PDB file of C-alpha atoms in Angstrom:
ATOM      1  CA  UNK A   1      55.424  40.392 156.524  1.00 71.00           C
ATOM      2  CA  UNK A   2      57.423  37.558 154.584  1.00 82.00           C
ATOM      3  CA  UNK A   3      58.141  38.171 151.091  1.00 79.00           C
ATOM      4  CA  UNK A   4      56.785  35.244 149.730  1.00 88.00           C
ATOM      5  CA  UNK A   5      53.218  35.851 151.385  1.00 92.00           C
ATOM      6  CA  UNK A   6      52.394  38.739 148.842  1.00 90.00           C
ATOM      7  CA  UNK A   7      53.885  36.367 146.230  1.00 91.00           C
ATOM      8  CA  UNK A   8      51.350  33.955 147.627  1.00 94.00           C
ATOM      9  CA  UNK A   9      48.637  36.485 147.969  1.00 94.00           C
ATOM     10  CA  UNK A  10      48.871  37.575 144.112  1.00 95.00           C
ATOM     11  CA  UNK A  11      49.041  34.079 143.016  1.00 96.00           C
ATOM     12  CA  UNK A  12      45.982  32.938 144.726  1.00 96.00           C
ATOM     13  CA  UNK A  13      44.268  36.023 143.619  1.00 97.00           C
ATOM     14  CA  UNK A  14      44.867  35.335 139.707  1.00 97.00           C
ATOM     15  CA  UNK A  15      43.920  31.900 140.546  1.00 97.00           C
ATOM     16  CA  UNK A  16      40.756  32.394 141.836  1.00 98.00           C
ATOM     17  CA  UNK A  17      39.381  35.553 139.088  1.00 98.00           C
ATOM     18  CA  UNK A  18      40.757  32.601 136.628  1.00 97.00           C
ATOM     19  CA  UNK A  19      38.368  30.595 138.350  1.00 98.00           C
ATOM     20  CA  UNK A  20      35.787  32.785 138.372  1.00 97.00           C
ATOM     21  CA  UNK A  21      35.882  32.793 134.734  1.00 96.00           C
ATOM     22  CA  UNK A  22      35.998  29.307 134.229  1.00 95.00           C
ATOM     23  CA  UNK A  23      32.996  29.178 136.391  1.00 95.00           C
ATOM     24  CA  UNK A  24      31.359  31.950 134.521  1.00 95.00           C
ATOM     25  CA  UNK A  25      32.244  30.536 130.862  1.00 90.00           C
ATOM     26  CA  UNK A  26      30.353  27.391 132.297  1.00 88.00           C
ATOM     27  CA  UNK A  27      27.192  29.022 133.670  1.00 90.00           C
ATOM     28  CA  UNK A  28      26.813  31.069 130.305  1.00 88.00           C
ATOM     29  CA  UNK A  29      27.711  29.001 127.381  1.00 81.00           C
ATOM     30  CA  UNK A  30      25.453  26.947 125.716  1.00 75.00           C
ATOM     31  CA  UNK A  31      25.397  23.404 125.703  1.00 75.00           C
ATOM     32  CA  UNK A  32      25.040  22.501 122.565  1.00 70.00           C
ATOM     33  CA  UNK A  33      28.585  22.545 120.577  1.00 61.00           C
ATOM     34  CA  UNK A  34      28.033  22.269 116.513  1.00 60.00           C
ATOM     35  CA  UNK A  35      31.423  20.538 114.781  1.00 59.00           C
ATOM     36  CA  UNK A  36      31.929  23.260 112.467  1.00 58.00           C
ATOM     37  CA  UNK A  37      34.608  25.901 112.710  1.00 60.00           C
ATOM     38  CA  UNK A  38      34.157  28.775 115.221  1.00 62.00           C
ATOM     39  CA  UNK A  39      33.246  32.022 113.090  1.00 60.00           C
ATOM     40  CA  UNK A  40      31.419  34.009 115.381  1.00 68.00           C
ATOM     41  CA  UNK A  41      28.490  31.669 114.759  1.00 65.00           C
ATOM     42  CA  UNK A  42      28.524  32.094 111.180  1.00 68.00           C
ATOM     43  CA  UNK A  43      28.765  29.620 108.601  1.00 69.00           C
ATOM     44  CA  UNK A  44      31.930  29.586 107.201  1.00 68.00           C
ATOM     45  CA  UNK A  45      30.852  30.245 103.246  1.00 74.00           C
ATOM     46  CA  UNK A  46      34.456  28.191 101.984  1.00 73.00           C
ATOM     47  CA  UNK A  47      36.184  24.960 103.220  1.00 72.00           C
ATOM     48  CA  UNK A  48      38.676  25.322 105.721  1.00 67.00           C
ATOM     49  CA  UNK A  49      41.487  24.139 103.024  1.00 73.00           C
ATOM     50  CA  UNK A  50      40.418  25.872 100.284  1.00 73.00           C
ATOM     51  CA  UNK A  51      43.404  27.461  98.273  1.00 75.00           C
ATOM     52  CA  UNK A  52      44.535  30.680  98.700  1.00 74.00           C
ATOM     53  CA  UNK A  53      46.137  32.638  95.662  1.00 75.00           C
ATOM     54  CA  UNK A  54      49.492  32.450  94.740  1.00 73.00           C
ATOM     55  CA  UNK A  55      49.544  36.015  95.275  1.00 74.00           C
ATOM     56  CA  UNK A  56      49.148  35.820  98.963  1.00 79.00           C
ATOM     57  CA  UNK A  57      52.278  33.952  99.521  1.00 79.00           C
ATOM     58  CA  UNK A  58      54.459  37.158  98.051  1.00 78.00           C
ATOM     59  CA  UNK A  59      52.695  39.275  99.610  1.00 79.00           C
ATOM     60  CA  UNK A  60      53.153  37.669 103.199  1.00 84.00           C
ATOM     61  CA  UNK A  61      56.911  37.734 102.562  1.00 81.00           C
ATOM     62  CA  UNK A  62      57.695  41.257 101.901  1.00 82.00           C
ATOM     63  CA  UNK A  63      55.486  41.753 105.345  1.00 85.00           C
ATOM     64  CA  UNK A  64      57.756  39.128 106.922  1.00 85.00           C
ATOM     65  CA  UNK A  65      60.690  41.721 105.367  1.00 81.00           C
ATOM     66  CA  UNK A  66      59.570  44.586 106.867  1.00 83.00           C
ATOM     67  CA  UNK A  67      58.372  42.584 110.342  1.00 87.00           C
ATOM     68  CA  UNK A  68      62.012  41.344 110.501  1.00 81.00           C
ATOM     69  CA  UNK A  69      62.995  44.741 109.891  1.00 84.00           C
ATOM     70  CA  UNK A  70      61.101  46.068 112.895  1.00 86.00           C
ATOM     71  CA  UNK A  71      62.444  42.957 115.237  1.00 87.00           C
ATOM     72  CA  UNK A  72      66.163  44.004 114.503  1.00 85.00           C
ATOM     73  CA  UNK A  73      65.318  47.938 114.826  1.00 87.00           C
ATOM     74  CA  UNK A  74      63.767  48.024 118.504  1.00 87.00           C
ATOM     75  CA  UNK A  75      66.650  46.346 119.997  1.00 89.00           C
ATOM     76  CA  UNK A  76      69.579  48.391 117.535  1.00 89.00           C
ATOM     77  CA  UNK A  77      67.243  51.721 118.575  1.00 90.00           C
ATOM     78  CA  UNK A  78      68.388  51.094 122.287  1.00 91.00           C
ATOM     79  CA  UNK A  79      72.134  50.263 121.625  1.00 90.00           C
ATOM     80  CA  UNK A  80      72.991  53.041 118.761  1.00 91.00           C
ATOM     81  CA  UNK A  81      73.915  55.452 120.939  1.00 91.00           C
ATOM     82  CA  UNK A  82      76.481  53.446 122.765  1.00 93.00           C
ATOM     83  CA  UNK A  83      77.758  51.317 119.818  1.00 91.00           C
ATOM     84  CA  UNK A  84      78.396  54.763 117.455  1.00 91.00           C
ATOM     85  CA  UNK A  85      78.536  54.399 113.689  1.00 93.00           C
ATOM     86  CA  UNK A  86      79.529  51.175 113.553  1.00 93.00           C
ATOM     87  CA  UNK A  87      75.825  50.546 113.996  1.00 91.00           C
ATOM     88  CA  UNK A  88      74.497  52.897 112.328  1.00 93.00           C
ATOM     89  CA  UNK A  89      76.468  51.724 109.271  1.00 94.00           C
ATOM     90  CA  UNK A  90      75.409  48.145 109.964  1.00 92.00           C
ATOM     91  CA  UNK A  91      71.822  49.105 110.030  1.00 91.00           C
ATOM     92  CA  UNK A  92      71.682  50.969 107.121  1.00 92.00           C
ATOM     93  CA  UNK A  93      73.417  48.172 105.477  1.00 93.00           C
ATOM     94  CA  UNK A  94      70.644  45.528 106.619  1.00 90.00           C
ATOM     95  CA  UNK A  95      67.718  48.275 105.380  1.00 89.00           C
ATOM     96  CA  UNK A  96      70.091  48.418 101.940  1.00 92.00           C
ATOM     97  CA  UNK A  97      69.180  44.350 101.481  1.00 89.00           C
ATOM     98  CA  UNK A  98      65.729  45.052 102.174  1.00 86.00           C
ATOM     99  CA  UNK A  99      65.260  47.390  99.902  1.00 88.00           C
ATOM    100  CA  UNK A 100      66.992  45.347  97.550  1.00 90.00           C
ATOM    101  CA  UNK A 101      64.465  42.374  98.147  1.00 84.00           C
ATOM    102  CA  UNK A 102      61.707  45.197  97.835  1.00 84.00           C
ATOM    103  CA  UNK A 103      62.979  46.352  94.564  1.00 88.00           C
ATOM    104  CA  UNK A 104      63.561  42.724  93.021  1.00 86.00           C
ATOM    105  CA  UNK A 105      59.535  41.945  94.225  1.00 82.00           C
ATOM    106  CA  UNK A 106      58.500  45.373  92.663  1.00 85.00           C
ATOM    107  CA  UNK A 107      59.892  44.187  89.569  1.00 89.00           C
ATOM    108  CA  UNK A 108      58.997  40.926  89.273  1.00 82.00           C
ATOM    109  CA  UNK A 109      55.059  42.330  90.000  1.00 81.00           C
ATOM    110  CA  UNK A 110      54.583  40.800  93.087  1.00 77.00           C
ATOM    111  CA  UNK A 111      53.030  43.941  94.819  1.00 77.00           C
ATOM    112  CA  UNK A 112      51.137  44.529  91.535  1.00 79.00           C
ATOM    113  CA  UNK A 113      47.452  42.647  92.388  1.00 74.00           C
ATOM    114  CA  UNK A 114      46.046  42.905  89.482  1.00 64.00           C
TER     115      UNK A 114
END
């Protein structure tokens, strides 16, 4: 058997289950579409661009800290062994700065909510 006919094979498979759902999406969902925003078919009980807190913006940086932290540490978790200390020391280094940026927003009360 060729190569590409299982590449073929798969492709028309995942074609035709997307399809099938397609089909099925159309067959089950209503017809009538309301203009507001989808919320499970709740009302939404607030405007779409209603303002957040100021609070909320802090907060969502120290989680971009740490989620940059965890981007940098799957990829150094594969190489430490082969690099040695050198990345160890580099790594503990990089958590150093984030700790530092933790520290500065613990004392400037941005992870105090109230």
């Amino acid at each position: 058997m060729p190569p590409y006919v299982a590449l073929l094979s798969v492709a028309g498979l995942a074609g035709a289950v997307i399809a099938a759902v397609y089909a099925a999406s159309a067959l089950v969902a209503p017809r009538t579409v309301e203009s507001g925003p989808f919320l499970s078919g709740a009302l939404p009980r607030e405007h779409a661009v209603s303002r957040y807190h100021v609070r909320w913006y802090t907060v969502s940086m120290v989680f971009l800290a740490f989620d940059m932290e965890m981007v940098f540490m799957y990829p150094w978790a594969l190489v430490v062994a082969s690099v040695g200390v050198k990345a160890v020391v580099e790594m503990f280094l990089f958590l150093a700065l984030l700790l530092v940026g933790v520290l500065y927003a613990w004392r400037e009360g941005a992870l105090r909510w109230t």
